[in-house]
PDB file of C-alpha atoms in Angstrom:
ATOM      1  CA  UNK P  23      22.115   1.943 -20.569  1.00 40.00           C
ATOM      2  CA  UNK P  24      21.179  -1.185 -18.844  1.00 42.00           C
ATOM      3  CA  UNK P  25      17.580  -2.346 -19.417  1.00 39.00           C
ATOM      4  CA  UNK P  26      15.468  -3.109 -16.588  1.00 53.00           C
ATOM      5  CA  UNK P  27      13.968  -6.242 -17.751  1.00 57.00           C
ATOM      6  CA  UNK P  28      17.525  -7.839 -17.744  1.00 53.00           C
ATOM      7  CA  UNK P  29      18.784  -9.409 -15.019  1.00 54.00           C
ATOM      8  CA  UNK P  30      22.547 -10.395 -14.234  1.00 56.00           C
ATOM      9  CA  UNK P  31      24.828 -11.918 -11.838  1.00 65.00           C
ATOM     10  CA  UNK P  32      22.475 -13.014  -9.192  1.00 78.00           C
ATOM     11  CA  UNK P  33      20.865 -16.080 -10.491  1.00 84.00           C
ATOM     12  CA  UNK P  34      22.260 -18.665  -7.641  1.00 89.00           C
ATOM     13  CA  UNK P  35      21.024 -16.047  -5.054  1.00 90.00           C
ATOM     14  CA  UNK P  36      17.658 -15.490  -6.822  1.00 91.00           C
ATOM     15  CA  UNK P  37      17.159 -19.262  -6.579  1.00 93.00           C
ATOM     16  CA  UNK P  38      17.497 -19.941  -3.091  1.00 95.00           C
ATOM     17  CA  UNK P  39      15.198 -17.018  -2.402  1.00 96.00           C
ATOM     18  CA  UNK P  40      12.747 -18.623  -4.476  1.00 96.00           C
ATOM     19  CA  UNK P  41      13.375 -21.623  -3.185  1.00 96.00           C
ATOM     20  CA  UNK P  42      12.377 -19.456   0.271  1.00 96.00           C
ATOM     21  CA  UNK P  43       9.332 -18.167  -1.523  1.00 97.00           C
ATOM     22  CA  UNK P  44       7.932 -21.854  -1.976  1.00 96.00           C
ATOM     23  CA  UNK P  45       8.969 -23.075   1.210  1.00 96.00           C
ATOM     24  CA  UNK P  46       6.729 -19.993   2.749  1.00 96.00           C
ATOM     25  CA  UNK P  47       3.670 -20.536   0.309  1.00 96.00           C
ATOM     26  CA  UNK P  48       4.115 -24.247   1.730  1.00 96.00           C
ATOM     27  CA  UNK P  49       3.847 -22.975   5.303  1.00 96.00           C
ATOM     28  CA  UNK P  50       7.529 -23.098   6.558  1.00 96.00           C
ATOM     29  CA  UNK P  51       7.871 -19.176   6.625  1.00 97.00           C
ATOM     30  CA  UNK P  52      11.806 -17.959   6.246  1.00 96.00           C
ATOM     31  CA  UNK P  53      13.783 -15.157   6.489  1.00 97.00           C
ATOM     32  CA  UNK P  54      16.275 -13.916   4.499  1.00 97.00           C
ATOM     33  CA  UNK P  55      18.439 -11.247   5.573  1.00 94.00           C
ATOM     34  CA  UNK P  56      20.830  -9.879   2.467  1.00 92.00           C
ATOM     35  CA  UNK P  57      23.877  -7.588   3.134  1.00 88.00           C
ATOM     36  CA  UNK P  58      26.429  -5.531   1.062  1.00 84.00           C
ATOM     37  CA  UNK P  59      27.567  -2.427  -0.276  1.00 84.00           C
ATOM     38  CA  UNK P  60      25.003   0.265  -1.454  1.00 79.00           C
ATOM     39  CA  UNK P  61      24.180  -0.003  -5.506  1.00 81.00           C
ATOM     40  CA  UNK P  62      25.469  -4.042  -5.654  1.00 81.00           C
ATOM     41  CA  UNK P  63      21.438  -4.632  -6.292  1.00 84.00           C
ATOM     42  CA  UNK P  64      20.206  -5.683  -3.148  1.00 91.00           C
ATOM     43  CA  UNK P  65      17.016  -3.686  -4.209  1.00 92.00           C
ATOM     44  CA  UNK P  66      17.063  -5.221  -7.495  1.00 93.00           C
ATOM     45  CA  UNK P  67      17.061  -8.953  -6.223  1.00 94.00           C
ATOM     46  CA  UNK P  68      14.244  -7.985  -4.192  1.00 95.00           C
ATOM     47  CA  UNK P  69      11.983  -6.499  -6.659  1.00 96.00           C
ATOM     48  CA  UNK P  70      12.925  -9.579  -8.971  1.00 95.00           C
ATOM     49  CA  UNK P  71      11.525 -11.624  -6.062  1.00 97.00           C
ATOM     50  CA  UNK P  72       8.622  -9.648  -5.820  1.00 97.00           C
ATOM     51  CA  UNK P  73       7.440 -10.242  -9.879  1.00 97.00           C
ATOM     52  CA  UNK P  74       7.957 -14.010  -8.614  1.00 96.00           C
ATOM     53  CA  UNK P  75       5.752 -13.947  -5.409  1.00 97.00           C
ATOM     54  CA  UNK P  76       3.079 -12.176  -7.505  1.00 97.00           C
ATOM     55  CA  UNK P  77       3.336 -14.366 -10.294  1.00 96.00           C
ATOM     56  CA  UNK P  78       3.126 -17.262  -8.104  1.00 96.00           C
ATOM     57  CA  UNK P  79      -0.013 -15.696  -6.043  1.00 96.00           C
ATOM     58  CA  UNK P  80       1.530 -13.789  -2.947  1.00 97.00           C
ATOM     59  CA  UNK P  81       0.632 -10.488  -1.968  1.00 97.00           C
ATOM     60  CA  UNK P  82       3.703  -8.664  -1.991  1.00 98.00           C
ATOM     61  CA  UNK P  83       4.332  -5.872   0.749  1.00 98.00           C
ATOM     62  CA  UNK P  84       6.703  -3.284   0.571  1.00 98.00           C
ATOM     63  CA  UNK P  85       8.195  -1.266   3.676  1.00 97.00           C
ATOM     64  CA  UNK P  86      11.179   1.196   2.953  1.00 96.00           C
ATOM     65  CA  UNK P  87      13.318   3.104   5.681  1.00 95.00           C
ATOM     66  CA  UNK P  88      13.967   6.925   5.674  1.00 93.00           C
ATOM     67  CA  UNK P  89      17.855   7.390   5.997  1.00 89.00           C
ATOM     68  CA  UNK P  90      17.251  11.207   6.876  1.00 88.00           C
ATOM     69  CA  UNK P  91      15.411  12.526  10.085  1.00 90.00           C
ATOM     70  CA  UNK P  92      11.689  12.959  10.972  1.00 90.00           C
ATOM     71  CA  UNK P  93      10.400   9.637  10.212  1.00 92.00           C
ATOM     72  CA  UNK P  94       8.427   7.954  13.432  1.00 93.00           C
ATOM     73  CA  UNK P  95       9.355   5.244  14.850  1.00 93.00           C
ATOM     74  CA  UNK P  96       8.456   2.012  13.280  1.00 96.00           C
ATOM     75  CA  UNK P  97       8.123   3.628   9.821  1.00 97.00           C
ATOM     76  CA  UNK P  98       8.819   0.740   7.739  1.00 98.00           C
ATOM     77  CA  UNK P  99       6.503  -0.973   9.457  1.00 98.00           C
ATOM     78  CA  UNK P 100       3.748   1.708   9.356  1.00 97.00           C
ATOM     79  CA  UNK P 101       4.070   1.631   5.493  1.00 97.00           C
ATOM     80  CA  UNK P 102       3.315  -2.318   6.017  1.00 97.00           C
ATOM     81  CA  UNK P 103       0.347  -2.388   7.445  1.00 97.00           C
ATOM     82  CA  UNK P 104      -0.921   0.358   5.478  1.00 96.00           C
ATOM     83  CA  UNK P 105      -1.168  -1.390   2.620  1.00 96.00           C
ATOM     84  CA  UNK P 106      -2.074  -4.400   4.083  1.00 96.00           C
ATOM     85  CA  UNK P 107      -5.052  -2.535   5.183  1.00 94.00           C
ATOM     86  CA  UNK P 108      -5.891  -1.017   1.807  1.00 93.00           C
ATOM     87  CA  UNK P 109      -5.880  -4.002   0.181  1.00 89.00           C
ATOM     88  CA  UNK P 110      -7.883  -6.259   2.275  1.00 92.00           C
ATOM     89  CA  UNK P 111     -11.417  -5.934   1.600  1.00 91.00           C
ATOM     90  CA  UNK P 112     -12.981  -4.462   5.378  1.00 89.00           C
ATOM     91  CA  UNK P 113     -14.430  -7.604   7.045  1.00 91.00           C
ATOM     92  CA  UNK P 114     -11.615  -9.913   6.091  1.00 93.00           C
ATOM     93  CA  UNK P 115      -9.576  -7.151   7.602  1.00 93.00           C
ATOM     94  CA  UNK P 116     -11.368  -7.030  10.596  1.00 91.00           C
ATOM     95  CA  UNK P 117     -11.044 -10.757  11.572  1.00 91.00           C
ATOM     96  CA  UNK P 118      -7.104 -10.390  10.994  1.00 94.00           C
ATOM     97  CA  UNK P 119      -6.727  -7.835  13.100  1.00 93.00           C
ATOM     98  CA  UNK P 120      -8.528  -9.272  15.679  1.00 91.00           C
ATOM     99  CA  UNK P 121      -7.986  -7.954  19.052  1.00 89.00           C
ATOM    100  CA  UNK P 122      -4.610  -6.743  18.213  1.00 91.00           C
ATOM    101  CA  UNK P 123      -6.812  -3.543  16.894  1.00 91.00           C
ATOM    102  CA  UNK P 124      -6.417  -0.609  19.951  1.00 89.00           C
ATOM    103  CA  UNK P 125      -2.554  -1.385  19.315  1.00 91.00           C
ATOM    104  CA  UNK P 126      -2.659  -1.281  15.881  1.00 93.00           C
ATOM    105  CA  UNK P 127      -3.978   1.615  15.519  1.00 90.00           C
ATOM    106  CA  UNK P 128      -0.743   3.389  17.079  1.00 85.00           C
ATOM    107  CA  UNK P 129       0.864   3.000  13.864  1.00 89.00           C
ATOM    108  CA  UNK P 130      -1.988   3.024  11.715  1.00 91.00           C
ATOM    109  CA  UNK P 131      -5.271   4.981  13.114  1.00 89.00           C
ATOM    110  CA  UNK P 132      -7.329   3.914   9.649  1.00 83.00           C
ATOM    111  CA  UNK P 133      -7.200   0.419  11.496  1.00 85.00           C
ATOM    112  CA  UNK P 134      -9.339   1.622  13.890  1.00 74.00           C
ATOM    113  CA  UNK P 135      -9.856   0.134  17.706  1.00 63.00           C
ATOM    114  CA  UNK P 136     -10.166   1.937  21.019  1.00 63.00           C
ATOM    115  CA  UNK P 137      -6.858   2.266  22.738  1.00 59.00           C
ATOM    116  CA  UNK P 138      -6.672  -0.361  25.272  1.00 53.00           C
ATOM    117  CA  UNK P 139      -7.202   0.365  28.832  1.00 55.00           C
ATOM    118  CA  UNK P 140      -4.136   1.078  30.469  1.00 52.00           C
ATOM    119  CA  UNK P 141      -3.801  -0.683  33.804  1.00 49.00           C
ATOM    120  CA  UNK P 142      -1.840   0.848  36.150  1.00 51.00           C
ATOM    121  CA  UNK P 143       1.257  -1.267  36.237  1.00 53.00           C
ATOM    122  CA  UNK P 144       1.678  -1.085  32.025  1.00 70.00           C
ATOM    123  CA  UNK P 145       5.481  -0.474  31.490  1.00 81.00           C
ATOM    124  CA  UNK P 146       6.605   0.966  27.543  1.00 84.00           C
ATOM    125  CA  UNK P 147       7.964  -2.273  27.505  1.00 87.00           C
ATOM    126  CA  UNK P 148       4.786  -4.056  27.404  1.00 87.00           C
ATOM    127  CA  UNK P 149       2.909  -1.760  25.270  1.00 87.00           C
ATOM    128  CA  UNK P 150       5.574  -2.379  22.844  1.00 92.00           C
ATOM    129  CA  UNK P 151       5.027  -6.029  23.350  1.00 94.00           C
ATOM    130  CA  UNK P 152       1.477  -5.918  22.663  1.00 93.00           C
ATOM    131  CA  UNK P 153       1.843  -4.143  19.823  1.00 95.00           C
ATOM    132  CA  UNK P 154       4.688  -6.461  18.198  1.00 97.00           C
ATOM    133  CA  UNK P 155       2.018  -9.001  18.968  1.00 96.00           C
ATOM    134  CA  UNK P 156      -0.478  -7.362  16.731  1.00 96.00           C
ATOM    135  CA  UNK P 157       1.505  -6.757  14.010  1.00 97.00           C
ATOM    136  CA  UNK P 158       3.046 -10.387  13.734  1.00 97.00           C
ATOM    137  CA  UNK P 159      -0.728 -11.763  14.378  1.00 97.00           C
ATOM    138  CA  UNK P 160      -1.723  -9.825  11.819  1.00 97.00           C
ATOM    139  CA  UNK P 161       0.750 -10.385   8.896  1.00 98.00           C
ATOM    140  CA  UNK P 162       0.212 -14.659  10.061  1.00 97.00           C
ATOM    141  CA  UNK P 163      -3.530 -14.174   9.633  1.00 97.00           C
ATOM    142  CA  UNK P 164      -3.258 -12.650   5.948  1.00 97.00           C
ATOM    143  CA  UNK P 165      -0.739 -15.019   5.002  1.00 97.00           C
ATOM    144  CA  UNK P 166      -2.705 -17.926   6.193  1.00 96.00           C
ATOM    145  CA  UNK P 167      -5.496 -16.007   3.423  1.00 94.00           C
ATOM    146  CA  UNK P 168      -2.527 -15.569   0.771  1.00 96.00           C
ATOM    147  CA  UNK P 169       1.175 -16.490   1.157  1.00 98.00           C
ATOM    148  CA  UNK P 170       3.051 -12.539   1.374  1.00 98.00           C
ATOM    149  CA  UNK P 171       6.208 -12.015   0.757  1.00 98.00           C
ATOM    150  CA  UNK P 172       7.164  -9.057   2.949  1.00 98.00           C
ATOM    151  CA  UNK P 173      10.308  -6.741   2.196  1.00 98.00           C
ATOM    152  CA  UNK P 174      11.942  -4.418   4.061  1.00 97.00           C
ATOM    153  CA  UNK P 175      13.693  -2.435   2.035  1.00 95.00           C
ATOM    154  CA  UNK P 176      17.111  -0.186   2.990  1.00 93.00           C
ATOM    155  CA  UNK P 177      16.381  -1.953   6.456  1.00 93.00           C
ATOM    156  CA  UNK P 178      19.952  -0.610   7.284  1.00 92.00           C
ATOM    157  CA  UNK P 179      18.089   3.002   8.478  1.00 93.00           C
ATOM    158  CA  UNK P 180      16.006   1.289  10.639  1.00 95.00           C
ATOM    159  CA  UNK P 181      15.268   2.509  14.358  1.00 96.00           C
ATOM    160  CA  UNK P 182      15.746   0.337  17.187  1.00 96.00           C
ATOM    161  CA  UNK P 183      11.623  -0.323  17.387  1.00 96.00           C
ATOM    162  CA  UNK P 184      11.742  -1.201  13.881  1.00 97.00           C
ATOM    163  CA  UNK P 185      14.686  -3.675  14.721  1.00 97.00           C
ATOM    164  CA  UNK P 186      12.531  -5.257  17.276  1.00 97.00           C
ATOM    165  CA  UNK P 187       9.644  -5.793  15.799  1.00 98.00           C
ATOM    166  CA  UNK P 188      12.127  -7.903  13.026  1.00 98.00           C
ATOM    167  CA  UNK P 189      13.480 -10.054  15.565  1.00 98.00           C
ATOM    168  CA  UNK P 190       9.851 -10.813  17.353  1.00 98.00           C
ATOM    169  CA  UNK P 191       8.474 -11.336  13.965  1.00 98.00           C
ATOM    170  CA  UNK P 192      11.548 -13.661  12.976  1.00 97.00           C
ATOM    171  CA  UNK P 193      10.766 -15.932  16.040  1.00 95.00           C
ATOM    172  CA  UNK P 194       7.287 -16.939  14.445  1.00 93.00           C
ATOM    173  CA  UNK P 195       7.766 -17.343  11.391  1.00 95.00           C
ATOM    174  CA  UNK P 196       8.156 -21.596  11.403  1.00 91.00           C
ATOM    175  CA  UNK P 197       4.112 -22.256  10.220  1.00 91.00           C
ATOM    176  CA  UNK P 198       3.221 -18.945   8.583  1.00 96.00           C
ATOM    177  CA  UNK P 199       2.966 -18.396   4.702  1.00 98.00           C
ATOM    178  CA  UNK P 200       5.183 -15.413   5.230  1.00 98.00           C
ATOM    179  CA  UNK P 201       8.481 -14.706   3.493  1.00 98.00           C
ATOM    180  CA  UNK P 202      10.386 -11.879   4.892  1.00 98.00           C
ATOM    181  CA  UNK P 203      13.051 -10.067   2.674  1.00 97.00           C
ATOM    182  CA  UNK P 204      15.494  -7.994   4.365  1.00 95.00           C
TER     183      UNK P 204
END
């Protein structure tokens, strides 16, 4: 039976990612998308990743995609800011969230904030905008605290909202302390 603490085969890879990792605690945020079959240890690499960012003094975040039905839309991302939230002490929360609250608190109601007032000419479209916004402000603002190395984890089930939100985050990524693993 193979031992968790050993790890095989993936040292090259594991090396540019933490070559990533530093470039992000630096402020040059990357992403790093990683493909192939299911059970070649995609998850593996990541969690091997994840004892690095710690060890090196990142705040690790996890979201994972539900491959079956009933999960709402955005889930990974849901599971994000959760615990963000619960492990950001309540004022330093507060002044990371900012504004972006009302719109957070679609996917996460604990973050509190009065919906926004809609004016009569808001399309789904920019509701969803806003609240990519928010999300992207708000993972910048606790990296610019503490470098996080964010994974997204079987990112293959996503939904199209959760797909989205990836590609808006990915487009401001250059000056954050933000590593995203995908």
């Amino acid at each position: 039976m193979e031992s968790r603490t050993v790890f095989v085969g993936r040292a090259r890879e594991l090396a540019e990612l933490e070559a990533g990792l530093h470039d992000a605690i630096e402020g040059r945020g990357r992403l790093f998308l990683i493909s192939g079959e299911p059970g070649i240890g995609k998850t593996r690499l990541a969690d091997q990743l994840a004892d690095h960012a710690a060890a090196s003094g990142a705040r690790v975040l996890w979201g994972r995609c539900w491959e079956g039905d009933g999960a709402p839309a955005n889930w990974p991302w849901i599971q994000v800011v959760r615990a963000l939230a619960a492990g950001t002490e309540r004022a330093t929360l507060r002044s990371q969230v900012g504004a972006g609250a009302p719109y957070l608190s679609q996917l996460v109601p604990e973050i509190g904030g009065e919906p926004p007032p809609a004016p009569p000419s808001t399309s789904p479209e920019s509701a969803r905008f806003y609240l990519f916004d928010a999300v992207t402000t708000l993972l910048k603002r606790a990296s610019a605290h503490q470098p996080v190395l964010l994974v997204l984890d079987d990112f293959h089930a996503a939904d199209l909202p959760s797909l989205r939100l990836l590609q808006f985050l990915a487009r401001d990524l250059r000056e954050a302390r933000l590593l995203v693993f995908v």
